[in-house]
């Protein structure tokens, strides 16, 4: 029996961002026999809105907030049995800043076909709109929580930006956004550019690039908002 396929399915970034989801997604869902998802409740609700006739209980479900030995074994067994598997992140593109990347790596090792499908990605959307270097960029995920370590990391990123013109991208837990912005503004030179993207694909979306000096004079409140931060030239 041939191996099953792995479908990397896009998820909403914002609950009102339906226009960002490809029209063919229902067809891709219908090709799957099982789903490995970051949040099962969210994904089930999302699928039912896309495809009301879907019978959720007819599919195999695994949550992958953390990928553990048991999930890996189930993933391998399903692929060996010829079952097609869909992987879905909590937001955005599966496998990008997402625990599903571990399963994708296993699928590649097994020789299974992996089919990535495009959808909204906050990292790329913010980069596209920032006006910063899109030829050379790095995504760092979450920066250190410790204030001293975070300052050291931000200064290193700024230095790399100055030396290589490399755009630096990071995110933060929504309730710590304001602290991260404060740390960036306190750690970087006045002329360094910072882009902030908020609520991407949602009705309240905004993306603005300005210098550190500009943001010090026009500092927004980002508490509990979905935000992406970029440092560049």
C-alpha positions as a LaTeX table, in Angstrom:
\begin{tabular}{lrrr}
\hline
Residue & $x$ (\AA) & $y$ (\AA) & $z$ (\AA) \\
\hline
Unk1 & 0.00 & 0.00 & 0.00 \\
Unk2 & 1.28 & 3.45 & $-0.90$ \\
Unk3 & 1.81 & 6.09 & 1.76 \\
Unk4 & $-0.86$ & 8.64 & 2.51 \\
Unk5 & $-0.35$ & 12.30 & 1.66 \\
Unk6 & 0.05 & 15.25 & 4.03 \\
Unk7 & $-1.99$ & 18.38 & 3.38 \\
Unk8 & $-0.86$ & 21.62 & 5.04 \\
Unk9 & $-4.10$ & 23.57 & 5.34 \\
Unk10 & $-4.40$ & 27.34 & 6.00 \\
Unk11 & $-6.21$ & 28.74 & 9.03 \\
Unk12 & $-7.67$ & 32.18 & 9.70 \\
Unk13 & $-5.48$ & 34.81 & 11.34 \\
Unk14 & $-8.53$ & 36.80 & 12.38 \\
Unk15 & $-12.09$ & 35.58 & 12.98 \\
Unk16 & $-13.33$ & 38.02 & 10.34 \\
Unk17 & $-10.59$ & 37.34 & 7.78 \\
Unk18 & $-12.51$ & 34.87 & 5.62 \\
Unk19 & $-11.50$ & 36.62 & 2.39 \\
Unk20 & $-7.91$ & 35.50 & 3.04 \\
Unk21 & $-8.78$ & 31.78 & 2.80 \\
Unk22 & $-8.49$ & 30.10 & $-0.65$ \\
Unk23 & $-11.79$ & 29.03 & $-2.24$ \\
Unk24 & $-10.51$ & 25.48 & $-2.81$ \\
Unk25 & $-10.00$ & 24.69 & 0.87 \\
Unk26 & $-13.14$ & 22.54 & 1.19 \\
Unk27 & $-11.86$ & 20.33 & $-1.62$ \\
Unk28 & $-8.58$ & 19.87 & 0.25 \\
Unk29 & $-10.37$ & 19.06 & 3.50 \\
Unk30 & $-12.44$ & 16.43 & 1.70 \\
Unk31 & $-9.28$ & 14.63 & 0.58 \\
Unk32 & $-8.19$ & 14.01 & 4.18 \\
Unk33 & $-8.97$ & 11.06 & 6.45 \\
Unk34 & $-7.38$ & 12.44 & 9.61 \\
Unk35 & $-6.36$ & 15.79 & 11.06 \\
Unk36 & $-3.49$ & 16.78 & 13.34 \\
Unk37 & $-4.38$ & 20.22 & 14.66 \\
Unk38 & $-2.99$ & 22.72 & 17.14 \\
Unk39 & $-6.46$ & 23.35 & 18.60 \\
Unk40 & $-9.15$ & 20.76 & 17.94 \\
Unk41 & $-12.12$ & 22.86 & 19.09 \\
Unk42 & $-11.11$ & 25.85 & 16.96 \\
Unk43 & $-10.46$ & 23.70 & 13.89 \\
Unk44 & $-13.74$ & 21.80 & 14.17 \\
Unk45 & $-15.69$ & 25.07 & 14.33 \\
Unk46 & $-13.68$ & 26.49 & 11.42 \\
Unk47 & $-14.31$ & 23.43 & 9.23 \\
Unk48 & $-18.06$ & 23.46 & 9.95 \\
Unk49 & $-18.31$ & 27.08 & 8.85 \\
Unk50 & $-16.51$ & 26.20 & 5.64 \\
Unk51 & $-18.41$ & 22.97 & 5.00 \\
Unk52 & $-21.69$ & 22.69 & 6.92 \\
Unk53 & $-22.35$ & 19.15 & 5.74 \\
Unk54 & $-19.09$ & 17.83 & 7.19 \\
Unk55 & $-19.62$ & 15.03 & 9.71 \\
Unk56 & $-16.83$ & 15.74 & 12.18 \\
Unk57 & $-17.02$ & 12.33 & 13.86 \\
Unk58 & $-16.14$ & 10.51 & 10.63 \\
Unk59 & $-12.56$ & 11.79 & 10.81 \\
Unk60 & $-9.62$ & 10.93 & 13.05 \\
Unk61 & $-8.47$ & 13.82 & 15.24 \\
Unk62 & $-5.21$ & 14.46 & 17.09 \\
Unk63 & $-4.26$ & 17.64 & 18.98 \\
Unk64 & $-0.64$ & 18.77 & 18.56 \\
Unk65 & $-0.13$ & 21.65 & 20.96 \\
Unk66 & 2.97 & 19.66 & 21.85 \\
Unk67 & 4.09 & 16.86 & 19.56 \\
Unk68 & 4.75 & 13.78 & 21.69 \\
Unk69 & 5.80 & 10.17 & 21.05 \\
Unk70 & 2.21 & 8.86 & 20.96 \\
Unk71 & 1.16 & 11.41 & 18.33 \\
Unk72 & 4.20 & 10.71 & 16.20 \\
Unk73 & 3.49 & 7.00 & 16.26 \\
Unk74 & $-0.17$ & 7.56 & 15.28 \\
Unk75 & 0.93 & 9.89 & 12.49 \\
Unk76 & 3.32 & 7.28 & 11.07 \\
Unk77 & 0.77 & 4.47 & 11.30 \\
Unk78 & $-1.88$ & 6.49 & 9.48 \\
Unk79 & 0.51 & 7.37 & 6.66 \\
Unk80 & 1.60 & 3.75 & 6.33 \\
Unk81 & $-2.07$ & 2.75 & 6.13 \\
Unk82 & $-2.50$ & 5.06 & 3.16 \\
Unk83 & $-4.52$ & 7.67 & 5.05 \\
Unk84 & $-4.31$ & 11.29 & 3.96 \\
Unk85 & $-3.58$ & 13.66 & 6.84 \\
Unk86 & $-4.36$ & 17.36 & 7.18 \\
Unk87 & $-2.22$ & 19.53 & 9.45 \\
Unk88 & $-3.71$ & 22.82 & 10.68 \\
Unk89 & $-2.12$ & 25.53 & 12.79 \\
Unk90 & $-4.04$ & 27.60 & 15.33 \\
Unk91 & $-3.52$ & 30.62 & 13.04 \\
Unk92 & $-1.98$ & 31.10 & 9.63 \\
Unk93 & 0.13 & 28.60 & 7.73 \\
Unk94 & 0.76 & 25.10 & 9.01 \\
Unk95 & 4.41 & 24.31 & 9.69 \\
Unk96 & 5.46 & 27.98 & 10.05 \\
Unk97 & 5.98 & 28.98 & 13.68 \\
Unk98 & 3.81 & 25.93 & 14.36 \\
Unk99 & 4.43 & 22.56 & 16.11 \\
Unk100 & 3.15 & 20.78 & 13.00 \\
Unk101 & 6.58 & 21.26 & 11.45 \\
Unk102 & 7.79 & 18.23 & 13.42 \\
Unk103 & 5.22 & 16.03 & 11.71 \\
Unk104 & 6.06 & 17.50 & 8.32 \\
Unk105 & 9.70 & 16.59 & 8.91 \\
Unk106 & 8.68 & 13.02 & 9.74 \\
Unk107 & 6.58 & 12.83 & 6.58 \\
Unk108 & 9.59 & 13.93 & 4.54 \\
Unk109 & 11.77 & 11.29 & 6.19 \\
Unk110 & 9.18 & 8.63 & 5.35 \\
Unk111 & 9.00 & 9.75 & 1.72 \\
Unk112 & 5.35 & 10.83 & 1.91 \\
Unk113 & 4.10 & 13.55 & $-0.42$ \\
Unk114 & 3.59 & 16.88 & 1.36 \\
Unk115 & 1.17 & 19.33 & $-0.24$ \\
Unk116 & 1.44 & 22.88 & 1.19 \\
Unk117 & $-1.47$ & 25.22 & 0.53 \\
Unk118 & $-1.09$ & 28.95 & 0.83 \\
Unk119 & $-3.10$ & 31.05 & 3.25 \\
Unk120 & $-2.68$ & 34.15 & 5.41 \\
Unk121 & 0.69 & 34.39 & 7.14 \\
Unk122 & 1.25 & 37.29 & 9.52 \\
Unk123 & 5.03 & 37.13 & 9.13 \\
Unk124 & 4.98 & 37.54 & 5.36 \\
Unk125 & 2.02 & 39.95 & 5.28 \\
Unk126 & 3.79 & 42.33 & 7.67 \\
Unk127 & 7.06 & 42.02 & 5.76 \\
Unk128 & 5.32 & 42.74 & 2.45 \\
Unk129 & 3.75 & 45.92 & 3.81 \\
Unk130 & 6.75 & 47.14 & 5.83 \\
Unk131 & 8.90 & 48.54 & 3.03 \\
Unk132 & 11.87 & 46.77 & 4.62 \\
Unk133 & 14.29 & 44.37 & 2.95 \\
Unk134 & 12.34 & 41.37 & 1.64 \\
Unk135 & 15.45 & 39.78 & 0.10 \\
Unk136 & 17.06 & 39.01 & 3.46 \\
Unk137 & 15.02 & 38.52 & 6.61 \\
Unk138 & 14.89 & 36.38 & 9.76 \\
Unk139 & 11.99 & 35.29 & 11.95 \\
Unk140 & 12.91 & 34.86 & 15.61 \\
Unk141 & 9.58 & 33.91 & 17.16 \\
Unk142 & 9.45 & 35.03 & 20.79 \\
Unk143 & 12.33 & 37.03 & 22.27 \\
Unk144 & 13.61 & 36.33 & 25.81 \\
Unk145 & 11.26 & 37.33 & 28.65 \\
Unk146 & 14.10 & 38.37 & 30.97 \\
Unk147 & 14.57 & 42.11 & 30.46 \\
Unk148 & 18.37 & 42.02 & 30.36 \\
Unk149 & 18.49 & 39.10 & 27.93 \\
Unk150 & 15.78 & 40.67 & 25.79 \\
Unk151 & 17.66 & 43.97 & 25.54 \\
Unk152 & 20.85 & 42.13 & 24.59 \\
Unk153 & 18.97 & 40.18 & 21.91 \\
Unk154 & 17.30 & 43.28 & 20.45 \\
Unk155 & 20.61 & 45.12 & 20.25 \\
Unk156 & 22.17 & 42.14 & 18.47 \\
Unk157 & 19.29 & 42.09 & 15.96 \\
Unk158 & 19.65 & 45.82 & 15.35 \\
Unk159 & 23.38 & 45.41 & 14.77 \\
Unk160 & 22.72 & 42.64 & 12.26 \\
Unk161 & 20.25 & 44.91 & 10.51 \\
Unk162 & 22.88 & 47.64 & 10.21 \\
Unk163 & 25.60 & 45.28 & 8.99 \\
Unk164 & 23.64 & 43.09 & 6.57 \\
Unk165 & 20.44 & 45.07 & 6.01 \\
Unk166 & 18.60 & 42.01 & 7.31 \\
Unk167 & 15.01 & 42.57 & 8.40 \\
Unk168 & 14.34 & 41.08 & 11.84 \\
Unk169 & 10.84 & 39.76 & 12.63 \\
Unk170 & 9.43 & 38.68 & 15.99 \\
Unk171 & 6.14 & 38.20 & 17.82 \\
Unk172 & 4.97 & 38.28 & 21.41 \\
Unk173 & 2.13 & 36.96 & 23.54 \\
Unk174 & $-0.62$ & 39.60 & 23.15 \\
Unk175 & $-0.63$ & 40.64 & 26.81 \\
Unk176 & 3.13 & 41.35 & 26.65 \\
Unk177 & 3.10 & 43.38 & 23.41 \\
Unk178 & 3.49 & 46.72 & 25.15 \\
Unk179 & 6.50 & 45.49 & 27.13 \\
Unk180 & 8.19 & 44.25 & 23.94 \\
Unk181 & 7.57 & 47.54 & 22.15 \\
Unk182 & 8.99 & 49.45 & 25.14 \\
Unk183 & 12.08 & 47.21 & 25.08 \\
Unk184 & 12.62 & 47.80 & 21.35 \\
Unk185 & 12.25 & 51.57 & 21.72 \\
Unk186 & 14.62 & 51.66 & 24.71 \\
Unk187 & 17.24 & 49.39 & 23.13 \\
Unk188 & 17.48 & 50.69 & 19.55 \\
Unk189 & 18.89 & 53.87 & 18.02 \\
Unk190 & 16.50 & 56.69 & 17.22 \\
Unk191 & 16.92 & 56.27 & 13.46 \\
Unk192 & 16.30 & 52.52 & 13.37 \\
Unk193 & 13.05 & 51.63 & 11.65 \\
Unk194 & 10.36 & 49.57 & 13.34 \\
Unk195 & 7.25 & 48.19 & 11.65 \\
Unk196 & 4.22 & 47.08 & 13.64 \\
Unk197 & 1.44 & 45.02 & 12.08 \\
Unk198 & $-1.78$ & 44.62 & 14.08 \\
Unk199 & $-4.87$ & 42.43 & 13.55 \\
Unk200 & $-3.76$ & 41.37 & 10.08 \\
Unk201 & $-6.62$ & 40.38 & 7.72 \\
Unk202 & $-9.15$ & 41.73 & 10.25 \\
Unk203 & $-11.33$ & 44.86 & 9.93 \\
Unk204 & $-9.14$ & 46.75 & 12.40 \\
Unk205 & $-5.89$ & 45.87 & 10.59 \\
Unk206 & $-3.12$ & 48.43 & 10.47 \\
Unk207 & 0.55 & 48.23 & 9.46 \\
Unk208 & 2.89 & 51.17 & 10.05 \\
Unk209 & 6.64 & 51.65 & 9.65 \\
Unk210 & 8.41 & 54.48 & 11.46 \\
Unk211 & 11.66 & 55.25 & 13.21 \\
Unk212 & 12.22 & 54.54 & 16.87 \\
Unk213 & 11.98 & 58.29 & 17.42 \\
Unk214 & 8.59 & 58.35 & 15.68 \\
Unk215 & 7.20 & 55.51 & 17.79 \\
Unk216 & 8.41 & 57.14 & 21.01 \\
Unk217 & 6.25 & 60.13 & 20.13 \\
Unk218 & 3.34 & 58.08 & 18.79 \\
Unk219 & 3.34 & 54.94 & 20.89 \\
Unk220 & 0.21 & 52.82 & 20.40 \\
Unk221 & $-1.44$ & 50.56 & 22.94 \\
Unk222 & $-1.04$ & 46.97 & 21.76 \\
Unk223 & $-2.30$ & 45.16 & 24.85 \\
Unk224 & $-4.08$ & 41.91 & 23.96 \\
Unk225 & $-3.86$ & 42.61 & 20.22 \\
Unk226 & $-2.37$ & 40.28 & 17.63 \\
Unk227 & 0.84 & 41.98 & 16.55 \\
Unk228 & 4.00 & 41.40 & 14.54 \\
Unk229 & 7.17 & 43.46 & 15.03 \\
Unk230 & 9.90 & 44.14 & 12.45 \\
Unk231 & 13.24 & 45.90 & 12.86 \\
Unk232 & 15.03 & 47.08 & 9.75 \\
Unk233 & 16.26 & 49.89 & 7.55 \\
\hline
\end{tabular}
